[in-house]
Coordinates of C-alpha atoms in Angstrom, one line a residue:
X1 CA -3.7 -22.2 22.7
X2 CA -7.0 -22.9 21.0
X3 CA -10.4 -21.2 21.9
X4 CA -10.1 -17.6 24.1
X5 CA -12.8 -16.0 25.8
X6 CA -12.5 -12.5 25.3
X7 CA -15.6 -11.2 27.2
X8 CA -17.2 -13.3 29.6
X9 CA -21.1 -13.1 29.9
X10 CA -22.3 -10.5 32.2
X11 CA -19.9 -7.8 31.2
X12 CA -21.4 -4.7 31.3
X13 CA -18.7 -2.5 31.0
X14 CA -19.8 -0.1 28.2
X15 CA -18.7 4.1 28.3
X16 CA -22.2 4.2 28.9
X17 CA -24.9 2.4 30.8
X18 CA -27.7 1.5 28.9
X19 CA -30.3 3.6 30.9
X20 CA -28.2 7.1 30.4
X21 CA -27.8 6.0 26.2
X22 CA -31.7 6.5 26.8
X23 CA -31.8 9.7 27.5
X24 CA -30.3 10.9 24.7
X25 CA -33.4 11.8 22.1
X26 CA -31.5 10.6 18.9
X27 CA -31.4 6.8 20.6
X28 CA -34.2 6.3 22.9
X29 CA -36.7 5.2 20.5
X30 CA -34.4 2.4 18.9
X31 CA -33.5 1.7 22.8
X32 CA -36.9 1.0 23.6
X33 CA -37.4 -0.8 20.7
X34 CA -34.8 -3.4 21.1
X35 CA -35.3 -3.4 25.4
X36 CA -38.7 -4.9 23.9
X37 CA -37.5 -7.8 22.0
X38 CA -35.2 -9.2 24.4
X39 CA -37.0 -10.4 27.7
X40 CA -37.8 -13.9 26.3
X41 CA -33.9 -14.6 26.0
X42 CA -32.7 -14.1 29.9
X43 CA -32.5 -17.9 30.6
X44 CA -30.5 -18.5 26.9
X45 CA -26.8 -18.3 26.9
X46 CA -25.5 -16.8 23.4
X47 CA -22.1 -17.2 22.5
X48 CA -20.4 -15.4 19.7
X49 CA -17.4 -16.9 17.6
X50 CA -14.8 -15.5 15.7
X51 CA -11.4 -15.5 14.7
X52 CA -9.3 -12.3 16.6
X53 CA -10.2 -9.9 18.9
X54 CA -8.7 -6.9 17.3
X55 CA -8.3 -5.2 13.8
X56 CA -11.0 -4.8 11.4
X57 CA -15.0 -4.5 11.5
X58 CA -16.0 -7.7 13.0
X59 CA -13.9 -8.0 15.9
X60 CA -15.0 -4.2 17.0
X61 CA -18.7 -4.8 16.5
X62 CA -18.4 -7.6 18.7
X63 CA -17.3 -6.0 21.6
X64 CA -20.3 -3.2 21.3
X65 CA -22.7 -6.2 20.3
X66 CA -21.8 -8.5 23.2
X67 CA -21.6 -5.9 26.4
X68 CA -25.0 -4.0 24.5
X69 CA -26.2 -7.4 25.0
X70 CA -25.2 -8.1 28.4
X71 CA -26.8 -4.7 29.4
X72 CA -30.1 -5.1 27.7
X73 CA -30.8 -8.6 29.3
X74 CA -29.0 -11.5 27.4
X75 CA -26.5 -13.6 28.7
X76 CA -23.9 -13.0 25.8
X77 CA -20.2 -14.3 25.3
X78 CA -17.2 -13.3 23.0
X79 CA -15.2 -16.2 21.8
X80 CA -11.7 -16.2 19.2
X81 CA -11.1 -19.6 17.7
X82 CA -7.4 -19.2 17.8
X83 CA -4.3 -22.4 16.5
X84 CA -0.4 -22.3 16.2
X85 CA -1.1 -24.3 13.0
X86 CA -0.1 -21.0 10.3
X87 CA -1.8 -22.9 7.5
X88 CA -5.0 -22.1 8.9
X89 CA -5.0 -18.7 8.8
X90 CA -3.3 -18.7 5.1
X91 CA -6.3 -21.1 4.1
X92 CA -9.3 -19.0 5.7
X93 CA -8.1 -15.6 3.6
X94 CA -8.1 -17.6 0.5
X95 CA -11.5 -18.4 1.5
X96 CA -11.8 -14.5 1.9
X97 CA -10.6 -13.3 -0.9
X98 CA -12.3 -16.1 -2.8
X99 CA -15.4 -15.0 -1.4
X100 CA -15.0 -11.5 -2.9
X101 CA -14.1 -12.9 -6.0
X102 CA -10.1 -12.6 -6.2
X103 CA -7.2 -15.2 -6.2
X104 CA -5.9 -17.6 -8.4
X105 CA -7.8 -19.9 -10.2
X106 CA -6.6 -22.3 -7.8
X107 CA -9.2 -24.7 -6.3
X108 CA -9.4 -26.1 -2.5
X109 CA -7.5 -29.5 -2.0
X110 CA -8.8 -32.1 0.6
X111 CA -5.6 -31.1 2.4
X112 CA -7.4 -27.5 2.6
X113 CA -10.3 -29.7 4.1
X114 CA -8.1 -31.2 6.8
X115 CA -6.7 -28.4 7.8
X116 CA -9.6 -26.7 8.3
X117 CA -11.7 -29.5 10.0
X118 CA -8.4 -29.9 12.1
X119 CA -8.4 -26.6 13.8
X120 CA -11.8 -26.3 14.2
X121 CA -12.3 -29.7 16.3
X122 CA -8.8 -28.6 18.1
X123 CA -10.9 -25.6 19.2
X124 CA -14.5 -28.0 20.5
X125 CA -12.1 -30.0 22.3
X126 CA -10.2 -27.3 24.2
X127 CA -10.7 -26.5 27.9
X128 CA -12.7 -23.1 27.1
X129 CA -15.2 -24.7 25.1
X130 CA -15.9 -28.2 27.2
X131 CA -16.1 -25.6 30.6
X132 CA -18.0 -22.9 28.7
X133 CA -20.9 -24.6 26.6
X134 CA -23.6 -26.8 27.2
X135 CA -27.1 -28.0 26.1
X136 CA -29.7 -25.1 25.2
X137 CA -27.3 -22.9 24.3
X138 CA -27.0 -20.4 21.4
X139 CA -23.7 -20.1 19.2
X140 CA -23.1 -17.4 16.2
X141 CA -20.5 -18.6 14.1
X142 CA -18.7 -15.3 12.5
X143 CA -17.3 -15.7 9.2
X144 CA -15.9 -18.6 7.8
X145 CA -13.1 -19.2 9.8
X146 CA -15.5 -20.6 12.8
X147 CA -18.2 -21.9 10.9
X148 CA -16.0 -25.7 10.3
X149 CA -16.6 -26.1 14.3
X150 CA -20.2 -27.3 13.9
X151 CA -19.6 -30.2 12.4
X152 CA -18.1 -31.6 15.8
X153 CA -20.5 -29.1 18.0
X154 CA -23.4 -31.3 16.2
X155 CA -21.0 -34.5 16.6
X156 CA -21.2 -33.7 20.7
X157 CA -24.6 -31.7 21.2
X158 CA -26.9 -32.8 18.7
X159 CA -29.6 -30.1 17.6
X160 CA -29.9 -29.2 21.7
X161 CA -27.0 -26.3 20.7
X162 CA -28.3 -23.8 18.1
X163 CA -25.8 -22.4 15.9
X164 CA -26.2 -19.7 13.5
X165 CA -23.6 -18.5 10.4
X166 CA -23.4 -14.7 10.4
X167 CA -21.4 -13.8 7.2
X168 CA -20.3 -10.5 7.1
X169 CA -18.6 -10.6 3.3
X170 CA -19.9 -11.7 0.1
X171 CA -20.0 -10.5 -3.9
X172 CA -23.2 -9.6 -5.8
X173 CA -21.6 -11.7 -8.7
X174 CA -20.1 -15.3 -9.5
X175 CA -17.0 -16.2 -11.4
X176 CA -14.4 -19.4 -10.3
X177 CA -13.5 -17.9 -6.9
X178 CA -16.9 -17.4 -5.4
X179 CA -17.9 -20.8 -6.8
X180 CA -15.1 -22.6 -5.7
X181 CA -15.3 -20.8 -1.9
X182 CA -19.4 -21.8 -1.3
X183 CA -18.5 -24.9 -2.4
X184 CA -15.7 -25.5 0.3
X185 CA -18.2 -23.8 3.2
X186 CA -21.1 -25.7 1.8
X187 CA -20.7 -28.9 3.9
X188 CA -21.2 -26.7 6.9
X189 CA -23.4 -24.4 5.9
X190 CA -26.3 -26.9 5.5
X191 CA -25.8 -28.2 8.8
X192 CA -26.5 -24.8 10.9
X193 CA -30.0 -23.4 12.0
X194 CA -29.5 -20.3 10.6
X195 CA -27.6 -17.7 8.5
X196 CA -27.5 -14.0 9.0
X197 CA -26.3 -12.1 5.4
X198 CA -25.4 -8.5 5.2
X199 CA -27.2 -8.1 1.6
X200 CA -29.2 -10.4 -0.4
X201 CA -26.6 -10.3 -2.7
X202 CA -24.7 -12.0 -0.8
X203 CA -26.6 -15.2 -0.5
X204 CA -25.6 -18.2 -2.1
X205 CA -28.2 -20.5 -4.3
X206 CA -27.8 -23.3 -1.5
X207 CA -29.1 -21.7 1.4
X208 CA -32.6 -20.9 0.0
X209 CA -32.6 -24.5 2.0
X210 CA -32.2 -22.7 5.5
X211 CA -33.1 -19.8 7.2
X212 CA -31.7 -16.8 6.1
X213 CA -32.2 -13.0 7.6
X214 CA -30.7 -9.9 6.5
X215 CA -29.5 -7.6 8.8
X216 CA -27.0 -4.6 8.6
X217 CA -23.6 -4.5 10.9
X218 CA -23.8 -1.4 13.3
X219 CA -21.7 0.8 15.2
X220 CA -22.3 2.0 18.6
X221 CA -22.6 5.8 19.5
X222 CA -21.1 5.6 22.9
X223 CA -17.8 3.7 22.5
X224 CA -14.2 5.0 22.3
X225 CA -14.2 5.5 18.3
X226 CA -18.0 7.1 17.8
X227 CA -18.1 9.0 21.3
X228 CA -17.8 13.0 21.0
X229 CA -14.8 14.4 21.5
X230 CA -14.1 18.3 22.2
X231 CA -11.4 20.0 20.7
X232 CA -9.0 19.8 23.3
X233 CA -9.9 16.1 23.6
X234 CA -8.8 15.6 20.1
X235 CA -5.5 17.7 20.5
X236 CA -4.4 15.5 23.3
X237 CA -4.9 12.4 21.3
X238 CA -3.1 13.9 18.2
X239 CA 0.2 14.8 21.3
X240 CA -0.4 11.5 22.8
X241 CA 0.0 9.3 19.5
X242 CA 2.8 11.5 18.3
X243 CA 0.5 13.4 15.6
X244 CA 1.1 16.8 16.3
X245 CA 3.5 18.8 19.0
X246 CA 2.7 19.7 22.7
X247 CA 3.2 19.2 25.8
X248 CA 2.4 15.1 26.5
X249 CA 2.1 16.2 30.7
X250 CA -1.0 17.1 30.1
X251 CA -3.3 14.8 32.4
X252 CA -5.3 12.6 29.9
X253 CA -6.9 9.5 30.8
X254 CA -4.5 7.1 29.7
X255 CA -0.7 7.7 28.6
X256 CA 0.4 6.8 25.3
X257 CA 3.1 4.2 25.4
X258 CA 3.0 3.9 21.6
X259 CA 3.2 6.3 18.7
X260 CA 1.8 6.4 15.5
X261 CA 4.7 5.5 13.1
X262 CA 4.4 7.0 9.5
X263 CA 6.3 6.1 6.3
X264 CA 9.3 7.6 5.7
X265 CA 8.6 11.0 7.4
X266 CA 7.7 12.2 11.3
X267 CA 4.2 11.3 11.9
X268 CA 4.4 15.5 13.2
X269 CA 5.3 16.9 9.7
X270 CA 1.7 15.7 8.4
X271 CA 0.6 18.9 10.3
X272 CA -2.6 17.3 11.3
X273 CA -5.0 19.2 12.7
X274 CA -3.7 22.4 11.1
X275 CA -3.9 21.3 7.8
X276 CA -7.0 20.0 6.3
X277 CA -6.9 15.8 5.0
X278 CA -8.8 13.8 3.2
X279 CA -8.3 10.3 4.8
X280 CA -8.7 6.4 4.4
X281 CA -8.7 4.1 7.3
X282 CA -8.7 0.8 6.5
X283 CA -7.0 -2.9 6.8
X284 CA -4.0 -3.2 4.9
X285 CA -6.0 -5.4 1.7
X286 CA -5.7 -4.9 -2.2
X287 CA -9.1 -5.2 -2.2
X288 CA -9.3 -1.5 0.0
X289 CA -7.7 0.1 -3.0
X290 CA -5.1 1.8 -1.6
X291 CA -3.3 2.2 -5.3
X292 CA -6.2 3.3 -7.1
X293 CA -7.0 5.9 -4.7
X294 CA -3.2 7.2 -4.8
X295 CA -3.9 7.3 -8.7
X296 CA -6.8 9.3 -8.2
X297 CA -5.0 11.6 -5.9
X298 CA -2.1 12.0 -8.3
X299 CA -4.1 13.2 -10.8
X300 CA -6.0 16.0 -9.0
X301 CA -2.7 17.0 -7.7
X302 CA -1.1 17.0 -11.2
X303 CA -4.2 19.2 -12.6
X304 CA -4.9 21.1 -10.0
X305 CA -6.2 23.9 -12.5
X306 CA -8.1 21.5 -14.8
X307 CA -10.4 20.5 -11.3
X308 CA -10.8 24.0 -10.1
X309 CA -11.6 26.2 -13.1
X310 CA -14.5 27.9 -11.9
X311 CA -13.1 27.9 -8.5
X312 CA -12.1 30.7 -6.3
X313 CA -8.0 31.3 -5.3
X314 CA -9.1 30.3 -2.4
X315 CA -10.2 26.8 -3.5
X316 CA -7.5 26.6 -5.4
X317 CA -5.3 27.0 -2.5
X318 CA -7.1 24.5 -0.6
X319 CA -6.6 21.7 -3.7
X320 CA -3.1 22.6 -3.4
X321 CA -2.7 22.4 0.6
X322 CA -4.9 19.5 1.7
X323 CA -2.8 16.0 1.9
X324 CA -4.2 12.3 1.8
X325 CA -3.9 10.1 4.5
X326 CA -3.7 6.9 4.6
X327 CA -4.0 4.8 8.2
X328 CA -4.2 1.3 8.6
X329 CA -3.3 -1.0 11.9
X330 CA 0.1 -1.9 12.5
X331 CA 0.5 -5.3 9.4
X332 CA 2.1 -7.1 11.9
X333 CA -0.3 -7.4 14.6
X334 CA -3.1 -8.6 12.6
X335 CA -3.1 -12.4 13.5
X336 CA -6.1 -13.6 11.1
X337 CA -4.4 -11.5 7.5
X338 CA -1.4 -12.8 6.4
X339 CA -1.2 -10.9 3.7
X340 CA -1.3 -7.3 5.3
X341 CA 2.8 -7.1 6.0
X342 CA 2.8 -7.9 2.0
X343 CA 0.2 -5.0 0.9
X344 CA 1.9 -2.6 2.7
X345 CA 5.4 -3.3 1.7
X346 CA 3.3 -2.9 -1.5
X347 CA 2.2 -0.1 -1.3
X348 CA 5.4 1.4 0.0
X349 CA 7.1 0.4 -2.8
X350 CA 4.3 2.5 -4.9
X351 CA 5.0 5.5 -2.5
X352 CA 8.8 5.3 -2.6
X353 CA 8.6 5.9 -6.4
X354 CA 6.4 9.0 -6.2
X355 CA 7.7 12.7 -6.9
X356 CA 8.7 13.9 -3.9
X357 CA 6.3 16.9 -4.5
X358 CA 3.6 14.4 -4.7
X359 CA 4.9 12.3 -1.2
X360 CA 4.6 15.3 0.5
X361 CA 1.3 15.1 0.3
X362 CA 0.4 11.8 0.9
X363 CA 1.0 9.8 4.5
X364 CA 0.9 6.5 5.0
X365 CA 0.2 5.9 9.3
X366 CA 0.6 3.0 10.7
X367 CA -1.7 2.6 13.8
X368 CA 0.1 0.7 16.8
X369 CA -2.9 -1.9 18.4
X370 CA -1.3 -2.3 21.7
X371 CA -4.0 -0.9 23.4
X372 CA -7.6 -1.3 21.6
X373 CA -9.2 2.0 23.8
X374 CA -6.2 4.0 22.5
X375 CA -6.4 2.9 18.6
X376 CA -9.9 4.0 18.3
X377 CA -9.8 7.2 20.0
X378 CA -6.4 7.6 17.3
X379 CA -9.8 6.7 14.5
X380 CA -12.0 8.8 16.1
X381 CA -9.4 11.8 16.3
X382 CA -8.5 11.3 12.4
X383 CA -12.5 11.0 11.4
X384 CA -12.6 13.8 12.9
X385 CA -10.0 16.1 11.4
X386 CA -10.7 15.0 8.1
X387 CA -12.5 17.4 5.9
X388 CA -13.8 14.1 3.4
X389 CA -13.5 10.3 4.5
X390 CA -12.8 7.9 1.2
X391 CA -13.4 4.3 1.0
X392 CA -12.0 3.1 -2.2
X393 CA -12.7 -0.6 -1.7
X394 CA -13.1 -2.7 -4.4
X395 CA -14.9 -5.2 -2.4
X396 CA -16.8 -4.4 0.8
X397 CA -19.1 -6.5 2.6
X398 CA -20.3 -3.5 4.6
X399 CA -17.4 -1.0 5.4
X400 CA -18.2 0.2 9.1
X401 CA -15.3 2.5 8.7
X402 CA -18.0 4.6 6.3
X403 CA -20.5 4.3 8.9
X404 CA -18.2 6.0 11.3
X405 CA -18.3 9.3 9.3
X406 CA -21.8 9.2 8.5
X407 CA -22.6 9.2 12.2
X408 CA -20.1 11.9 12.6
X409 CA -21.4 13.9 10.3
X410 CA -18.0 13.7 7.9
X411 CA -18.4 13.5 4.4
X412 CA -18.1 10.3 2.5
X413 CA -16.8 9.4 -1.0
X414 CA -16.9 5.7 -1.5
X415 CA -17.1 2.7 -4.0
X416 CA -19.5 2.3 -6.4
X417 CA -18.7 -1.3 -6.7
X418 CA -18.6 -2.3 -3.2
X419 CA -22.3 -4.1 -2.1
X420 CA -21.6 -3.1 1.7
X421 CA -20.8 0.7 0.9
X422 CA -24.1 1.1 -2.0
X423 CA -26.1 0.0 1.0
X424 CA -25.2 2.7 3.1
X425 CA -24.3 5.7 1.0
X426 CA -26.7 7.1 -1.5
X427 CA -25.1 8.9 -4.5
X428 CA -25.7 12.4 -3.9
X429 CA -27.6 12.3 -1.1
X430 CA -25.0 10.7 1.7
X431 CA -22.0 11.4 -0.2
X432 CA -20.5 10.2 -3.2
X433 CA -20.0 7.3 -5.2
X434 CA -16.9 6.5 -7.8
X435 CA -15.5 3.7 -9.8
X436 CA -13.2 2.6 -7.9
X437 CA -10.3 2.1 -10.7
X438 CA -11.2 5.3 -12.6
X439 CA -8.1 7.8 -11.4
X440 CA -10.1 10.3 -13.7
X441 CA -13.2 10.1 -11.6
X442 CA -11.7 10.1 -8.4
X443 CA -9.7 13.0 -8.9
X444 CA -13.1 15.1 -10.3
X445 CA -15.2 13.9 -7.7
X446 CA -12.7 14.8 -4.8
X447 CA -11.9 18.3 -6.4
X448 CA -15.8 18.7 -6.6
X449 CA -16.6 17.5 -3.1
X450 CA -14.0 19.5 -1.7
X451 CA -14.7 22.8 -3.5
X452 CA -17.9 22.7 -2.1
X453 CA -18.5 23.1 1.7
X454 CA -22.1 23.7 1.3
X455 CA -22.6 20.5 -0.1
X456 CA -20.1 18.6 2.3
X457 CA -22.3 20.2 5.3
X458 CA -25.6 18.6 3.4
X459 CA -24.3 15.1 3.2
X460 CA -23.0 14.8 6.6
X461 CA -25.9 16.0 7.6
X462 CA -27.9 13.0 5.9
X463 CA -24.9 10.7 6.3
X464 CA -25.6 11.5 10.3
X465 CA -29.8 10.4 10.5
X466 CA -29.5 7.7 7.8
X467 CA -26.5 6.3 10.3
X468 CA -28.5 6.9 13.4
X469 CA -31.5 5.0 11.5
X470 CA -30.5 2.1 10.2
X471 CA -26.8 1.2 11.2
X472 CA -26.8 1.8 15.4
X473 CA -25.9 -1.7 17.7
X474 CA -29.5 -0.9 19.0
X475 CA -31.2 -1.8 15.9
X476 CA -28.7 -4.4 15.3
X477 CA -29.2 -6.2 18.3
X478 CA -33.4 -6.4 17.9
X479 CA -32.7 -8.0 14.4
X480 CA -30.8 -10.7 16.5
X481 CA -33.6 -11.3 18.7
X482 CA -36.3 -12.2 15.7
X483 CA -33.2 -14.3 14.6
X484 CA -33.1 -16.2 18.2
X485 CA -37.0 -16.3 18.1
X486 CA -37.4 -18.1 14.7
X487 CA -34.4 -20.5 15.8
X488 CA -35.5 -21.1 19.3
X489 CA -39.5 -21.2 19.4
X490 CA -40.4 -21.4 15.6
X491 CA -39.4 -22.5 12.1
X492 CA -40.2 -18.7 10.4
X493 CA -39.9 -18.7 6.9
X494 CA -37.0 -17.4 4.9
X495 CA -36.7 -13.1 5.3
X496 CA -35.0 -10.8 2.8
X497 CA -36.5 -7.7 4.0
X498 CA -35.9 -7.3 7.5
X499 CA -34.6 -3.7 7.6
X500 CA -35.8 -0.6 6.7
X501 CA -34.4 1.4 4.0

């Protein structure tokens, strides 16, 4: 079945209305901000297309984006371009990974062209799309998997539809792979209105031709992985995913039908929340650096002395005790990544031939996505227990998964080669910053981070306002409507610049 709505316009069925986020003196200033920008849109549809409706960073700012919208005054939509045609899917995360620089050196055939140009006039032509869309209307194509479907949305509308490319990954440099992947998207790049890049960086030569706007992805404070939760709140998610013991009677809001699994152990022998974990949540992709961070982690372990010589016994104790975990979604219900099932039989192998010593302190969890509400209160608990969050990607084109510490006041440690995360975190200040594929780095900067509490407390601290600042749906959502403004009403020039550091 091609194209899927996944929320119809009008939904307005956030935790939170819109009026009580207000009230909270953190958000009401950003609130009023964007409630501003919005009142020339209420006769414009906007619909926004991507490519699943669950696992990773796109798919969940979509839902907060779309019913923040709906609530502030737009008349927003949530679309998946879906196919049955498997090459698809195998040819768009080539296009990923060749976007962030990794593959073979391998260029795209003209069969890769078909394929691509199939599936996305299979999706124009379905039902949803012919009873959903007409003349006037706005369309934001998300990622490259979409963006092929306006070469036969211009074939049937014209310029009366207004489509705009929001690219949420790219590389700050160019070698075969990143050549090779603009020059496949190129064709339908030139024939949007407008992109939307995450960094400069990210922005290839050819569309100094069209409109381009920078803005940051977002999280929203108020939905099922950001909201607060007490500590009996997070207990019963930790009995209800099968994380800890006690007694699963206990009236919670929605029963648990499936359990975390965890390699080769009980998800219970982890002994979160009693024992304190450094964690990594992320998709199951080489370029998260799963590996390297198990490298780092082996060799903090292994020297536990060398990294806490001037500690006390009781940091020392506490670089003995605390475990790595490392929680991804279940790889086989991730429609649009082929490759996930492969990375974590990967990375299983890598665990398997571990000292034993060293496996007890590492889990691997894997996250079931039956139910979307459940999985990210499962995030939100882990966040939450977590004395330090890690990102070790390699490549990140934002990394909302650091985002979600920040605002929760948990202590980052992330890439220093990853655009998206050098955005968000500054060295020092936020958290930390490694090299990613130094095992010698990681391991010092971990010991050093944890050893400290004062300075964990500092950069959550930050981590928390510079979140709140820059990186809320509120703020994300105003940038959208200077996007719709300059597309709609005006031909604005090119803007690198519009968010505030």
């Amino acid at each position: 079945m091609p194209l899927r709505i996944v929320l119809q316009s009008g939904v307005k069925d956030d935790p939170m209305p819109l009026e009580k986020q207000a009230c909270y003196a953190s958000f009401h200033h950003h609130i009023e901000r964007m409630k501003k920008n919005v009142k020339a849109f209420s006769d414009r549809r906007v619909f926004h297309i991507n490519s699943t409706a669950v696992g990773g960073g796109v798919a969940e700012m979509l839902s907060r984006v779309t019913r923040t919208m709906n609530q502030t005054g737009f008349n927003a939509s949530w679309l998946t371009l879906n196919t049955e045609d498997e090459r698809f899917f195998v040819l768009t995360k080539k296009i990923h990974n060749f976007i962030h620089g990794t593959g073979p050196d391998i260029d795209f055939s003209d069969q890769d062209r078909e394929v691509y140009e199939s599936v996305s006039r299979e999706n124009v032509e379905s039902d949803v799309f012919r009873n959903e869309i007409s003349n006037g209307d706005v369309i934001v194509l998300h990622d490259p998997q979409p963006l092929g479907m306006v070469v036969p949305i211009r074939e049937k509308f014209g310029s009366d539809i207004k489509i705009i490319f929001r690219c949420h990954i790219g590389l700050d440099e160019h070698n075969f792979q990143t050549i090779s992947a603009w020059k496949f998207l190129k064709p339908y790049i030139n024939q949007v209105d407008h992109c939307i890049f995450t960094s400069p960086e990210y922005v290839p030569s050819f569309v100094k031709n069209v409109h381009c706007t920078i803005i940051y992805p977002s999280l929203s404070p108020f939905n099922p992985k950001n909201q607060d939760l007490s500590t009996h709140e997070i207990l019963n998610i930790l009995i209800q995913s099968g994380l800890t013991e006690g007694d699963e009677s206990i009236d919670w809001k929605i029963p648990y039908e499936h359990k975390v699994k965890c390699l080769f152990k009980d998800p219970m022998s982890v002994g979160i929340p009693f024992s304190p974990i450094v964690t990594q949540i992320s998709r199951w992709d080489r370029l998260k650096g799963w590996i390297p961070l198990i490298k780092g982690w082996v060799e903090m372990k292994r020297n536990i002395d060398k990294y806490s010589s001037d500690a006390s016994e009781e940091g020392k104790n506490l670089l003995r005790s605390v475990k790595l975990v490392l929680a991804g979604p279940n790889p086989e219900a991730i429609q649009d990544d082929p490759e996930g099932l492969q990375v974590f039989e990967e990375l299983t192998v890598y665990y398997a031939d571990l000292d034993p010593e060293l496996q007890e302190s590492i889990a691997i969890l894997s996250l079931p996505m039956n139910n979307v509400t459940q999985n990210a209160l499962i995030v939100n608990a882990l966040q939450r227990c977590s004395l330090v969050i890690f990102q070790n990607s390699l490549r990140e084109g934002f990394g909302l998964t650091c985002t979600e510490a920040m605002f929760k006041r948990i202590p980052v440690i992330g890439s220093r080669q990853a655009v998206g995360i050098r955005l968000q975190i500054r060295d020092r200040i936020d958290g930390r910053l490694v090299n990613v594929q130094d095992s010698l780095e990681i391991a010092q900067v971990l010991a050093d981070v944890l050893l400290d509490e004062k300075q964990r407390i500092m950069y959550g601290v930050n981590a928390e306002k510079r979140a709140i600042d820059n990186f809320l749906v509120y703020k994300q959502i105003e940038k959208y409507s200077e996007v719709f403004q300059k597309v709609l009403y005006n031909n604005g020039e090119q803007n690198y610049n519009d968010n505030d550091d």
